[in-house]
N, C-alpha and C. Protein backbone atom coordinates (compact mmCIF):
# COMPACT_ATOMS: atom_id res chain seq x y z
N UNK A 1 4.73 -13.59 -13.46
CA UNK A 1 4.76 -12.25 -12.87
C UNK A 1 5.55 -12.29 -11.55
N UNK A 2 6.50 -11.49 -11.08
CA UNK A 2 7.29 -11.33 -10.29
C UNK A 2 6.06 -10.74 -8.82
N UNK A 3 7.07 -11.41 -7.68
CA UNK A 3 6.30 -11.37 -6.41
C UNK A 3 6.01 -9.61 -6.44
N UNK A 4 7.16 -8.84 -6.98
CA UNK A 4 7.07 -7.20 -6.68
C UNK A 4 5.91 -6.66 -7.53
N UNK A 5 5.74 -7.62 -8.60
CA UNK A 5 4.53 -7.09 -9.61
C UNK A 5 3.50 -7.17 -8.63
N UNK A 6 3.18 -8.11 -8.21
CA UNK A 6 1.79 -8.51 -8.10
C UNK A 6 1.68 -7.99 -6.72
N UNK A 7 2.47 -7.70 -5.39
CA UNK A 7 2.29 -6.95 -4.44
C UNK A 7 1.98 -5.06 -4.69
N UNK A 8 2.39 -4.72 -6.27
CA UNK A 8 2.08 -3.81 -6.39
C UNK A 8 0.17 -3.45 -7.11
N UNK A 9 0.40 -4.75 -7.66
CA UNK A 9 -0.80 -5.21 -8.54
C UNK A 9 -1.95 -4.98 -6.87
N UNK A 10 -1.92 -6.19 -6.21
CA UNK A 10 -2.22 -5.82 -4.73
C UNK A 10 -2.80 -5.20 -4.26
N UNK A 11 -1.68 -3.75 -3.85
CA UNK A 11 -1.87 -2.83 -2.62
C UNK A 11 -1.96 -1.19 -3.40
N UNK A 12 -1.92 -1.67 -5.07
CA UNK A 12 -2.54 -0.60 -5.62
C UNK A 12 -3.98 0.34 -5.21
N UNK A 13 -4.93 -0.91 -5.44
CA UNK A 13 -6.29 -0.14 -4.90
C UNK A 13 -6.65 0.48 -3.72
N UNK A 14 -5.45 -0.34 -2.91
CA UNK A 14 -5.57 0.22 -0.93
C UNK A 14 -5.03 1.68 -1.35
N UNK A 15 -4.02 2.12 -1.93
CA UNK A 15 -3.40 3.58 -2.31
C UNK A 15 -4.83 4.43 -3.03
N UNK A 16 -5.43 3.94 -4.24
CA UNK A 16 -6.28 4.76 -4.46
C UNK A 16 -7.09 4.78 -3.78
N UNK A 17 -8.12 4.36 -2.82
CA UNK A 17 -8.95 4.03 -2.13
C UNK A 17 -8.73 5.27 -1.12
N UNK A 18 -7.68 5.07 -0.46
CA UNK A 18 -7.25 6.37 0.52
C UNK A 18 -6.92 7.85 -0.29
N UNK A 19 -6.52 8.11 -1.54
CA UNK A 19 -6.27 9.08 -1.83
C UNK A 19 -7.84 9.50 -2.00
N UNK A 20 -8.76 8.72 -2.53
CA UNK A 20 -10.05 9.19 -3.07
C UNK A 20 -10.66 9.92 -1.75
N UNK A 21 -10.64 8.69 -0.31
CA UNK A 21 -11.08 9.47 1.04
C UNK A 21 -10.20 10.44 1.00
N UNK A 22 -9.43 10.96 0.87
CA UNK A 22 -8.63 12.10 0.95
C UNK A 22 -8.80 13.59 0.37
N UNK A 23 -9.55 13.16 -0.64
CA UNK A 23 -9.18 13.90 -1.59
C UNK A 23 -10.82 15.06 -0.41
N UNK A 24 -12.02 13.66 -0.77
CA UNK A 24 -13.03 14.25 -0.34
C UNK A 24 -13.23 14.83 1.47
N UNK A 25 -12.12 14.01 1.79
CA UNK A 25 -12.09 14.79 3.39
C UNK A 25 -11.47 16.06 3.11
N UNK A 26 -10.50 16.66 2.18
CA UNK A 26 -9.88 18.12 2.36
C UNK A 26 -11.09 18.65 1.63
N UNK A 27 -12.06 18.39 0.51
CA UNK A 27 -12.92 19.37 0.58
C UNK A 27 -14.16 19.55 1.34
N UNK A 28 -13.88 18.63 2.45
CA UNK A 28 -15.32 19.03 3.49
C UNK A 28 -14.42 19.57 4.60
N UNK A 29 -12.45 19.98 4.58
CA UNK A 29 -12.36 20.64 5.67
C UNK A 29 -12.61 19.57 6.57
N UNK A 30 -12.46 18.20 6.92
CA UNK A 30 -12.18 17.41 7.86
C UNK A 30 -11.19 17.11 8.31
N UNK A 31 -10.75 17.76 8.84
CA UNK A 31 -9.17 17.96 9.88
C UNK A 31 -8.32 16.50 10.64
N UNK A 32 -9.32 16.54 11.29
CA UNK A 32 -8.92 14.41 11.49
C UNK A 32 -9.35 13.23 10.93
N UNK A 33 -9.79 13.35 9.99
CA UNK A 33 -9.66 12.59 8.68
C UNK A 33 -8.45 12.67 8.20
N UNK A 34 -8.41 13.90 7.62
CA UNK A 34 -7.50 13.87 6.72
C UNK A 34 -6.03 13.65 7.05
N UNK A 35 -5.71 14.11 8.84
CA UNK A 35 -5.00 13.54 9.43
C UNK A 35 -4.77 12.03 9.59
N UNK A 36 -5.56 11.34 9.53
CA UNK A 36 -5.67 10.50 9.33
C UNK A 36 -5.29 9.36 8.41
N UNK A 37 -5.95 9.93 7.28
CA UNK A 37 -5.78 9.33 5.71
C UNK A 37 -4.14 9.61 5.27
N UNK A 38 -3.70 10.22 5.57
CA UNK A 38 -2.34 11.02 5.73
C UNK A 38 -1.73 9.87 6.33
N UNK A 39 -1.80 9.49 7.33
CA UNK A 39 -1.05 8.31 8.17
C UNK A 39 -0.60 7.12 7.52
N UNK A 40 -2.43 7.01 7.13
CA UNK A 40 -2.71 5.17 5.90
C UNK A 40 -1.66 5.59 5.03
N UNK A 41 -1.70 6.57 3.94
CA UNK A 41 -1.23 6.85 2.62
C UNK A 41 0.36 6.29 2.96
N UNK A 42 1.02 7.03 4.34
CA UNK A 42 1.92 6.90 4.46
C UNK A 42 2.46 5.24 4.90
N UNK A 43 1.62 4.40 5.28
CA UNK A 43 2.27 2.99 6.18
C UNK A 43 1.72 2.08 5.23
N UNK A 44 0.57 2.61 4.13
CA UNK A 44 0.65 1.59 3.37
C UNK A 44 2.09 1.55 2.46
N UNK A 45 2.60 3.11 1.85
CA UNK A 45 3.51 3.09 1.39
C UNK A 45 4.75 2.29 1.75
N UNK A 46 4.98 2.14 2.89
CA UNK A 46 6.03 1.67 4.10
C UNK A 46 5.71 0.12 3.96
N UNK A 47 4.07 -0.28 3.91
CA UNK A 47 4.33 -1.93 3.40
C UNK A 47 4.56 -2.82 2.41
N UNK A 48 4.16 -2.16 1.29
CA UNK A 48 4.65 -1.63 0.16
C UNK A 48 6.25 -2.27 -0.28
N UNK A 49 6.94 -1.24 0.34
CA UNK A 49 8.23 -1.20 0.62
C UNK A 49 8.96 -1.93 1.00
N UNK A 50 8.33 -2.30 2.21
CA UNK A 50 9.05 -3.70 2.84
C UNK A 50 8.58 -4.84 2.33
N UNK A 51 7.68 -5.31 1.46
CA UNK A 51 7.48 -5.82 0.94
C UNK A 51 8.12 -6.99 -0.54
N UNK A 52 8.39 -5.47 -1.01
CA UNK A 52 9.48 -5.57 -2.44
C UNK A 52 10.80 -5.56 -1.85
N UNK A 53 11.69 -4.84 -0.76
CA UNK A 53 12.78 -5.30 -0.31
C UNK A 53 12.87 -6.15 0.79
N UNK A 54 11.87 -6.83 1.25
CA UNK A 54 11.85 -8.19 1.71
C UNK A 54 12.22 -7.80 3.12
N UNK A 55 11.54 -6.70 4.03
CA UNK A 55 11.89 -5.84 5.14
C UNK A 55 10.49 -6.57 6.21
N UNK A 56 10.08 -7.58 6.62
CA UNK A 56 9.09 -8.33 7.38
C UNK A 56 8.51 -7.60 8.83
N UNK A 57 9.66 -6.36 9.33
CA UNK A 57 9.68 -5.73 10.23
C UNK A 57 8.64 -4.58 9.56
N UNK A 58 8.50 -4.02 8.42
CA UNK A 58 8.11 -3.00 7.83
C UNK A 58 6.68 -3.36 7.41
N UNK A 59 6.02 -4.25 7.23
CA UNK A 59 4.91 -5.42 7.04
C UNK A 59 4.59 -5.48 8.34
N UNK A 60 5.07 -5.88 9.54
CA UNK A 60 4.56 -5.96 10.26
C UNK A 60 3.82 -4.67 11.22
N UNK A 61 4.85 -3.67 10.87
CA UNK A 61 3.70 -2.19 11.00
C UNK A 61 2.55 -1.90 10.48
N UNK A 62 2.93 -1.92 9.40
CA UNK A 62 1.73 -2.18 8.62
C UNK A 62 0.43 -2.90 8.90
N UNK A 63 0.78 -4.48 9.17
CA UNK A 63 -0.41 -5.35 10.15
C UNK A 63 -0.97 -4.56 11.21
N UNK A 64 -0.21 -4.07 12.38
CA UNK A 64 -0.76 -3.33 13.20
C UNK A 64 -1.21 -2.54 12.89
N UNK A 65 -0.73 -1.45 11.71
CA UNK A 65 -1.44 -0.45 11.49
C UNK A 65 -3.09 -0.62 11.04
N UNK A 66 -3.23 -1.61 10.31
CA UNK A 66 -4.27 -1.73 9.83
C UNK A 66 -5.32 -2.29 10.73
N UNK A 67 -5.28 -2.73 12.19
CA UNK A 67 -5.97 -2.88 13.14
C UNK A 67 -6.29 -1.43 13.88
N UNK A 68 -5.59 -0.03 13.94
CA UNK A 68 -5.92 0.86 14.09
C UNK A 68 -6.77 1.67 13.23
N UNK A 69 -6.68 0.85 12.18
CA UNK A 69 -7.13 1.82 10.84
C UNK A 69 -8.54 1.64 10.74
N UNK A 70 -9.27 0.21 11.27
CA UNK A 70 -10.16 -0.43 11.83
C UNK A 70 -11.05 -0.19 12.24
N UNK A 71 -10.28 0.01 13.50
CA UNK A 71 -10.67 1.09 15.08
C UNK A 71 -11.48 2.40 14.37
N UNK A 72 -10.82 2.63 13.50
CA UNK A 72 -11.21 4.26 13.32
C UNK A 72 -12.26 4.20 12.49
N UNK A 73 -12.21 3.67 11.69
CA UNK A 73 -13.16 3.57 10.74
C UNK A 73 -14.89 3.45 11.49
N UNK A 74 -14.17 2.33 12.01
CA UNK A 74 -15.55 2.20 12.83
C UNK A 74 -15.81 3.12 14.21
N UNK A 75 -15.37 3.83 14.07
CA UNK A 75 -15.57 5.30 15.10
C UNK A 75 -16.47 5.95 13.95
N UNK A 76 -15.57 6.26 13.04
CA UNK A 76 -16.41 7.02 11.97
C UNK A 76 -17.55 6.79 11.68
N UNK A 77 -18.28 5.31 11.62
CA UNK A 77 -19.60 4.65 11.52
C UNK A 77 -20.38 5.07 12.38
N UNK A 78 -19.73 4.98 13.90
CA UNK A 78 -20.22 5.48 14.70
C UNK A 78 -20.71 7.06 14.97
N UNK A 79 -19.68 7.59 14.44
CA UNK A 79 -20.03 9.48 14.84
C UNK A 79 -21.42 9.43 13.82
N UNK A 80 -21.03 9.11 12.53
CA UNK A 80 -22.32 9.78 11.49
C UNK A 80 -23.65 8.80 11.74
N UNK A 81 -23.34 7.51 12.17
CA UNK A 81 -24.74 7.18 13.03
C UNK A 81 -25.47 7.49 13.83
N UNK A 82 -24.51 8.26 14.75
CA UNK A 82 -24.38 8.94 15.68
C UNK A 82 -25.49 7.71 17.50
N UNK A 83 -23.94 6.67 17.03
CA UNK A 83 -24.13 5.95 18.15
C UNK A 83 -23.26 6.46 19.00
N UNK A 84 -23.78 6.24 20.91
CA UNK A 84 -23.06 6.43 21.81
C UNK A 84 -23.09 7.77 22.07
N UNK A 85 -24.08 8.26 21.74
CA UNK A 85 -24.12 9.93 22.34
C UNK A 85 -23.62 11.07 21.18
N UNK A 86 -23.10 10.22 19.92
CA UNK A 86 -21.81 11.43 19.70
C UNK A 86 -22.75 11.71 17.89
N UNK A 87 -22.88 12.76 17.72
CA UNK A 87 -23.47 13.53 17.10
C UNK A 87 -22.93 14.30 15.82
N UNK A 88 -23.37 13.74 14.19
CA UNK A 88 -22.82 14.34 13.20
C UNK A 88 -22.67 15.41 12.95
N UNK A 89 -23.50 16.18 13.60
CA UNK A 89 -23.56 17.63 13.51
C UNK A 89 -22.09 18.59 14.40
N UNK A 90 -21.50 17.52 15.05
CA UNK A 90 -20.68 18.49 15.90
C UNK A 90 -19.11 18.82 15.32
N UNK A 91 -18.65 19.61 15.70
CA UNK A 91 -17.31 19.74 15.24
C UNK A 91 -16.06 18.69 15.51
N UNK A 92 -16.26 17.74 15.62
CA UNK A 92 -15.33 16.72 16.76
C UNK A 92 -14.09 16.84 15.02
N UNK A 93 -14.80 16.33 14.08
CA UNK A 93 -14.02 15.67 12.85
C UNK A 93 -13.04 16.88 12.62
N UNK A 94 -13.53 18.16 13.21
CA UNK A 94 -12.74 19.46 12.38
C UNK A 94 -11.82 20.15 13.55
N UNK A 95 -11.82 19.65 14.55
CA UNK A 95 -11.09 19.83 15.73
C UNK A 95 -11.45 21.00 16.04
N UNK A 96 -12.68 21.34 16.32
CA UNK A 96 -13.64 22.45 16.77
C UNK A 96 -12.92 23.63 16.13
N UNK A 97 -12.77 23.87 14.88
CA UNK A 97 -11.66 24.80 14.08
C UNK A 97 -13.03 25.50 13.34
N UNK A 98 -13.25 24.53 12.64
CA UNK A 98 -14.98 25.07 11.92
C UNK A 98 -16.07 24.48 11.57
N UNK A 99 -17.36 24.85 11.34
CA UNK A 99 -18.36 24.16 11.25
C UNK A 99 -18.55 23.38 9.76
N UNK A 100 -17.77 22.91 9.29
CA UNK A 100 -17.90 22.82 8.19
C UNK A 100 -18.30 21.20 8.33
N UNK A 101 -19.01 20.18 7.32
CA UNK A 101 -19.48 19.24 7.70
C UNK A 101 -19.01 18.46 6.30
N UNK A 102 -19.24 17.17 6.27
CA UNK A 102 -18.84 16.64 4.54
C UNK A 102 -19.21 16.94 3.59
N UNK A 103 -18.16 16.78 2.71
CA UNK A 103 -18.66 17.34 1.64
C UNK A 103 -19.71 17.08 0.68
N UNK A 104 -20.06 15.28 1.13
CA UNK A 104 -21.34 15.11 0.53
C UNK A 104 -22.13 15.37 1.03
N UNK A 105 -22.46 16.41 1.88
CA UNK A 105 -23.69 16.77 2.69
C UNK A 105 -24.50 17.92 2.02
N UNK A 106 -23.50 18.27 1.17
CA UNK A 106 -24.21 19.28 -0.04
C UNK A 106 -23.78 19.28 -1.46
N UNK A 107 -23.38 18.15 -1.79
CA UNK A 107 -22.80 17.29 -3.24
C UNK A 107 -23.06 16.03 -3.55
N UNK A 108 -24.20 15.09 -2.53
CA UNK A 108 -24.24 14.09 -2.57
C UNK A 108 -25.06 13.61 -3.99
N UNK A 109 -25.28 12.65 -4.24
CA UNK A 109 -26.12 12.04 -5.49
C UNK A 109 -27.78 12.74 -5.70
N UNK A 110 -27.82 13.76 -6.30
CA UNK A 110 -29.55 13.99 -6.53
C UNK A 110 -29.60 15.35 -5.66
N UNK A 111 -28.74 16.02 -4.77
CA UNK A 111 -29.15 17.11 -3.60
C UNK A 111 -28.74 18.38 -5.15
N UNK A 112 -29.50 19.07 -4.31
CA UNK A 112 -29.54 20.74 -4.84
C UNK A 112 -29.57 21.85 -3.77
N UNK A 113 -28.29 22.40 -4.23
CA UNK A 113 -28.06 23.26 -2.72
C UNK A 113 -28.30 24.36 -3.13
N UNK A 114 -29.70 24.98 -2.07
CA UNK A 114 -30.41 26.31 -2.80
C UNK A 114 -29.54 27.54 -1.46
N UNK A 115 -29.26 29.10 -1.63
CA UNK A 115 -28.99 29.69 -0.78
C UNK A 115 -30.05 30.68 -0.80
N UNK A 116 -30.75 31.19 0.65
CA UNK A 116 -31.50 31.83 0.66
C UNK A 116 -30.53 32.93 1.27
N UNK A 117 -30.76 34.55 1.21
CA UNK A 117 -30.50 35.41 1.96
C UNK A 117 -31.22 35.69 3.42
N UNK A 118 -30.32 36.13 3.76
CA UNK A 118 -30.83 36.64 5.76
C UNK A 118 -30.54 38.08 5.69
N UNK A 119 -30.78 38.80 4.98
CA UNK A 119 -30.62 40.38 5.21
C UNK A 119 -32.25 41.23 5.84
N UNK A 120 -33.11 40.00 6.47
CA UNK A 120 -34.17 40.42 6.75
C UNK A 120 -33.76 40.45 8.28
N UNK A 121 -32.68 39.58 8.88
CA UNK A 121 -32.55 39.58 10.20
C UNK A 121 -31.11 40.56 10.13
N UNK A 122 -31.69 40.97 11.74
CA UNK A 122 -30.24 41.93 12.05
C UNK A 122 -29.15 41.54 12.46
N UNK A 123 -27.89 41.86 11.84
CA UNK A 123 -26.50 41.25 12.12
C UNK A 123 -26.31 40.30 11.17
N UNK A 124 -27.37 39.42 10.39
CA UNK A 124 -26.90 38.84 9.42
C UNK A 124 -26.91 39.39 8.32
N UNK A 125 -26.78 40.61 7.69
CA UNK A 125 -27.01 40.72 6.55
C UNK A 125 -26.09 40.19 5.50
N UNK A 126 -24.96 40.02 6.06
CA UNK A 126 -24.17 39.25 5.00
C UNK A 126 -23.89 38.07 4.74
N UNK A 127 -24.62 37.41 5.49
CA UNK A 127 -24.48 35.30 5.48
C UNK A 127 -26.12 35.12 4.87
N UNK A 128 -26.12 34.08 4.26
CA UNK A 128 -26.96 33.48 3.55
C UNK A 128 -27.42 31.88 4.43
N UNK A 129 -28.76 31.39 3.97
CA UNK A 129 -28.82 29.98 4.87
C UNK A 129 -29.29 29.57 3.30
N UNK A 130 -28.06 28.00 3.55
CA UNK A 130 -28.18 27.02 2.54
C UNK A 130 -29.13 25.91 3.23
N UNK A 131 -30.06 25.87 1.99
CA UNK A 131 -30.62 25.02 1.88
C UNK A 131 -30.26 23.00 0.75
N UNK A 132 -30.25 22.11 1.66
CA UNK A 132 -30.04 20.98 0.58
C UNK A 132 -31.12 20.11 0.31
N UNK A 133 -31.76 19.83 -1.07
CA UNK A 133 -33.01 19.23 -0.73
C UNK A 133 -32.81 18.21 -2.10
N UNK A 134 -33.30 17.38 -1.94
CA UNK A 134 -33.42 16.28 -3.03
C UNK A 134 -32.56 15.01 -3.31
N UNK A 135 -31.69 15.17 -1.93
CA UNK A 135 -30.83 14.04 -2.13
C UNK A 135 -31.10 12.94 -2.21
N UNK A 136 -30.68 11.96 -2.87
CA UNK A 136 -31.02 10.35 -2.98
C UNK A 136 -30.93 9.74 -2.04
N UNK A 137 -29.29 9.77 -1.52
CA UNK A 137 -28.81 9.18 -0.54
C UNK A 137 -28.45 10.51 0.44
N UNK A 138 -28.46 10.31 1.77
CA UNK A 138 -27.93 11.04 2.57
C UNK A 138 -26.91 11.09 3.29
N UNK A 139 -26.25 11.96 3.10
CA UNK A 139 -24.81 11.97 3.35
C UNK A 139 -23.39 11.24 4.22
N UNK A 140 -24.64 10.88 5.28
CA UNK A 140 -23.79 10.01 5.98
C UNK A 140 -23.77 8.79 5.55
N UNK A 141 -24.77 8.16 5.10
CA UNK A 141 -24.70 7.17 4.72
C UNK A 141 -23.60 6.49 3.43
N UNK A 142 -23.28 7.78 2.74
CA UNK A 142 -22.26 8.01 1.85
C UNK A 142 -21.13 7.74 2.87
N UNK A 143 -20.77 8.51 3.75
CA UNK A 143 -19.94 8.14 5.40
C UNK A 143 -19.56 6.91 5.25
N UNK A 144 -20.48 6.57 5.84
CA UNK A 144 -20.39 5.17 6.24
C UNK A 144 -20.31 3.94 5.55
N UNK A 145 -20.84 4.04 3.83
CA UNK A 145 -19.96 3.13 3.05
C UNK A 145 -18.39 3.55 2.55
N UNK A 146 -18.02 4.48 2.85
CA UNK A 146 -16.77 4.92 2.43
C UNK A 146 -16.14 4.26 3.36
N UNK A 147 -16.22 4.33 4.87
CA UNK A 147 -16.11 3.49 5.98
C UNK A 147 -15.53 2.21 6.12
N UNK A 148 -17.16 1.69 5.59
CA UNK A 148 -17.45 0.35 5.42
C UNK A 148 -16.20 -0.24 4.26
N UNK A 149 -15.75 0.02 3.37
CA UNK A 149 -15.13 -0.07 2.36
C UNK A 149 -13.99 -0.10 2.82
N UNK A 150 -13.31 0.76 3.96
CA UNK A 150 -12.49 0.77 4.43
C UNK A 150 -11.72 -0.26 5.30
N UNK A 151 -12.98 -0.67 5.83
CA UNK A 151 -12.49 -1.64 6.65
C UNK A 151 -12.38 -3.23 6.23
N UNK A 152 -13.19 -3.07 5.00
CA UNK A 152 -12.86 -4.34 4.28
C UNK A 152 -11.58 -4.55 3.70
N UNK A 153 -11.50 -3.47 2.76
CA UNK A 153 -10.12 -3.99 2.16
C UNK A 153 -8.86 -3.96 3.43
N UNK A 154 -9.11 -2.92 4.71
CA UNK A 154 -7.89 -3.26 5.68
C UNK A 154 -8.10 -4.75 6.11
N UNK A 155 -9.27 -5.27 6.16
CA UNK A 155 -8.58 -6.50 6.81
C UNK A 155 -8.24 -7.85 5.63
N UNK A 156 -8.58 -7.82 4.05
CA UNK A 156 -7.83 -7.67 3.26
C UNK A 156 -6.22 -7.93 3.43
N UNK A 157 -6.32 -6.58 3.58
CA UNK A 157 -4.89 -6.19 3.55
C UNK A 157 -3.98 -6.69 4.90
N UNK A 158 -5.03 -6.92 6.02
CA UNK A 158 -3.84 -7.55 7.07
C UNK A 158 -3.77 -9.16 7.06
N UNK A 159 -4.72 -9.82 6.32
CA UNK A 159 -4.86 -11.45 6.03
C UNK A 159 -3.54 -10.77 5.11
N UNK A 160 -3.38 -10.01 4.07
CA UNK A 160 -1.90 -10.48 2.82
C UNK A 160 -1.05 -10.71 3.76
N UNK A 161 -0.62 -9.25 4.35
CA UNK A 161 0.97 -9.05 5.40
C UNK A 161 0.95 -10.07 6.54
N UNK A 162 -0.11 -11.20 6.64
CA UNK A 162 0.56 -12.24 7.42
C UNK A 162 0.76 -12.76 6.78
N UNK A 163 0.14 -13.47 5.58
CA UNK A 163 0.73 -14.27 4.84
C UNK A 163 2.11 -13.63 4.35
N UNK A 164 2.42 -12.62 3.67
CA UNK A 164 3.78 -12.68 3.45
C UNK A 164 4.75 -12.54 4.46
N UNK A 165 4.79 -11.99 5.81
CA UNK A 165 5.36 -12.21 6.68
C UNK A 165 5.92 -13.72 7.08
N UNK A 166 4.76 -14.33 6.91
CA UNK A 166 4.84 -16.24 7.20
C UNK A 166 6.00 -16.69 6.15
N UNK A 167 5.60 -16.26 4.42
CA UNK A 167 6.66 -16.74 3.68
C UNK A 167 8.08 -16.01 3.65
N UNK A 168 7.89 -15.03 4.27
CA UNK A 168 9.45 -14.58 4.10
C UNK A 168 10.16 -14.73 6.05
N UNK A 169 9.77 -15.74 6.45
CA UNK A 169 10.00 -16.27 8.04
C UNK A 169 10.31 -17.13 7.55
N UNK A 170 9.45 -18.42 7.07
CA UNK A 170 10.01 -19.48 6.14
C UNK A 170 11.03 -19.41 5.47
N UNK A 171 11.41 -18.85 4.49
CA UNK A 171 12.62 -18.55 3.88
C UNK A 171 13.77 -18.15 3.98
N UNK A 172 13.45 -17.56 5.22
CA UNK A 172 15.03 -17.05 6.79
C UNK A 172 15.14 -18.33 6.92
N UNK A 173 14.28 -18.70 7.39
CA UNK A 173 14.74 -20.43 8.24
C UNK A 173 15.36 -21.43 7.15
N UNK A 174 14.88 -21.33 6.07
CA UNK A 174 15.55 -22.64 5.48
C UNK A 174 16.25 -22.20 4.29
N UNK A 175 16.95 -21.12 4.66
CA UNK A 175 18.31 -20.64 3.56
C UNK A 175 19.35 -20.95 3.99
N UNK A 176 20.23 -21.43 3.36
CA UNK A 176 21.43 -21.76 3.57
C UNK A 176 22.31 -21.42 3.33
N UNK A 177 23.21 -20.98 4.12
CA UNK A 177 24.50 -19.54 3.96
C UNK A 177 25.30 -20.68 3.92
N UNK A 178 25.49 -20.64 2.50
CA UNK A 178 26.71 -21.69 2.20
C UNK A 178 27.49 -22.77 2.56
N UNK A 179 26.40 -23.66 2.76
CA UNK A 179 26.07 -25.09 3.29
C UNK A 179 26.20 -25.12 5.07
N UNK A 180 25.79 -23.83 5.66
CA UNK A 180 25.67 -23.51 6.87
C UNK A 180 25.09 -24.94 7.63
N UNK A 181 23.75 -25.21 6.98
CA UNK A 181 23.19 -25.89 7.74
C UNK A 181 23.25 -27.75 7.04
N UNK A 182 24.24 -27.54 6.22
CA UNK A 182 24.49 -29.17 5.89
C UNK A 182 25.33 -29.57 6.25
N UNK A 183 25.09 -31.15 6.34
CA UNK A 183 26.60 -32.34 7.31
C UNK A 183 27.95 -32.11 6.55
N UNK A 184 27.80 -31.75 5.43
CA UNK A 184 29.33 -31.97 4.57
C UNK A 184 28.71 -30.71 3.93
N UNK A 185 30.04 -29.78 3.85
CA UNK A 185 30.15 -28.30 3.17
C UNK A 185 30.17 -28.66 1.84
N UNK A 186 29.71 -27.53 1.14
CA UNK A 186 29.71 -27.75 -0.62
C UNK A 186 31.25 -27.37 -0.90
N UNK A 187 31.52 -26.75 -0.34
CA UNK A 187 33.16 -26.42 -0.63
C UNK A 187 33.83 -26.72 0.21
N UNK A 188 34.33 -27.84 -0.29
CA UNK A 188 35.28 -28.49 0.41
C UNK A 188 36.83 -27.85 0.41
N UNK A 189 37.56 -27.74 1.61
CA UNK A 189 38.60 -27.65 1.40
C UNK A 189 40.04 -28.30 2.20
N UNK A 190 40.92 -28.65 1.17
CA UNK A 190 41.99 -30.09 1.12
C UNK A 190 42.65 -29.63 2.10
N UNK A 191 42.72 -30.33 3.65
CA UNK A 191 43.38 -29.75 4.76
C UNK A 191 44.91 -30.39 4.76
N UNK A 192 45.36 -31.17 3.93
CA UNK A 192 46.59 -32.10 3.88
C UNK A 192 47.85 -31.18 3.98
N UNK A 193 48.31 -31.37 4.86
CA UNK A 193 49.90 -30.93 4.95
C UNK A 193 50.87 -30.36 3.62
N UNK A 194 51.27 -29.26 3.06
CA UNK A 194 52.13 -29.10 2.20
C UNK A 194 53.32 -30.11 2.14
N UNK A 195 53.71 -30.35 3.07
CA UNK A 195 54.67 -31.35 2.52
C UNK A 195 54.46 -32.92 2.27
N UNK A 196 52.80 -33.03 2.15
CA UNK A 196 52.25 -34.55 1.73
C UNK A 196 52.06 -33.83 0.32
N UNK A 197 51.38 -33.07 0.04
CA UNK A 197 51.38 -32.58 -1.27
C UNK A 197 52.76 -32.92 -2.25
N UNK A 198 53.95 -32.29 -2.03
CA UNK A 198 55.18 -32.76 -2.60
C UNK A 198 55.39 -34.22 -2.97
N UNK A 199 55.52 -34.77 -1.71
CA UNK A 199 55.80 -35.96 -2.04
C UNK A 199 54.74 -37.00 -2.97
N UNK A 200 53.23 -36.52 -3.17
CA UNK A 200 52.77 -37.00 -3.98
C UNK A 200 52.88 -36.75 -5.36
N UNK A 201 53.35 -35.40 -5.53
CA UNK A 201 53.87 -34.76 -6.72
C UNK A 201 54.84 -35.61 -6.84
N UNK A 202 55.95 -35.70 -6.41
CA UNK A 202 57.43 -36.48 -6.47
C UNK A 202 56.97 -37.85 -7.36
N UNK A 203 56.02 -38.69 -6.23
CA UNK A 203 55.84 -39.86 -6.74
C UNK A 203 55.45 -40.06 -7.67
């Protein structure tokens, strides 16, 4: 199997992995997520790339990237744990745009989302309060292995791009542009005078 197979073989699952967070951050309306996931989709593509055309500069974004990707993730652990003050309930993820919260927070494994009416209070008569009750798991915790998942396969993925960075550094160094780096050239060529030539012809 060719090195391009198997880097695709690879960094396949890192692509689905992010489209799947993706898919479920645009239907909970998570604004910097999805900003986010948007970024990965894009620099994994980019390592990818440099990868199969042998671009070490393009890999190495990538490495870095995936130390930011890290960072974030484990922010994310943090918000829906809600270590350090900072609180799942708040708008931070939606860039205070709307209250909208994940989407497994009312789709998760086992929940049943009941809506009651509010036309008994004044001014609400037209909003309803959802109720979610029966979930297995709770939603963040869904969060936070999606997270968790995340940050495994990135560092995964930044152990590969040193290693291939290392072998395609190696392979700069000890290529040889046409016996560049040997004592005697492979192509030799006969520096003898044209008119020694003749006279050996003659003779």
């Amino acid at each position: 199997m060719s090195p391009e197979a198997v880097t695709l073989l690879f960094l396949l699952p890192f692509q689905l992995a992010a489209l799947e967070r993706q898919v479920f951050d645009f239907l909970g309306y998570q604004w910097a997520p999805i900003l986010a996931n948007f970024l990965h989709i894009i620099i994994v593509i980019l390592g990818l790339f440099g990868t199969i055309q042998y671009r070490p500069r393009y890999i190495v974004v990538y490495a870095i990237w995936t130390a930011i990707w890290v960072t974030w993730n484990i922010f994310i652990i943090c918000f829906y744990l809600e270590v350090g003050g900072l609180s799942k309930d708040s708008e931070l993820l939606t860039f205070n745009i709307s209250r909208h919260q994940s989407w497994w927070s009312e789709n998760g494994p086992g929940c049943v989302r009941k809506e009651a009416s509010m036309s008994g209070i004044k001014g609400l008569d037209s909003h309803s309060y959802v109720s979610v009750i029966g979930c297995a798991l709770e939603y963040r915790y869904i969060e936070v292995m999606h997270s968790s998942f995340q940050i495994l396969i990135a560092l995964v993925g930044f152990v590969y791009a040193c290693y291939v960075v290392s072998v395609f550094t190696e392979e700069e160094d000890s290529f040889d542009f046409i016996g560049g780096f040997d004592p005697f050239p492979l192509y030799h060529v006969n520096e003898k005078p044209t008119n020694l030539l003749f006279k050996q012809t003659y003779l």
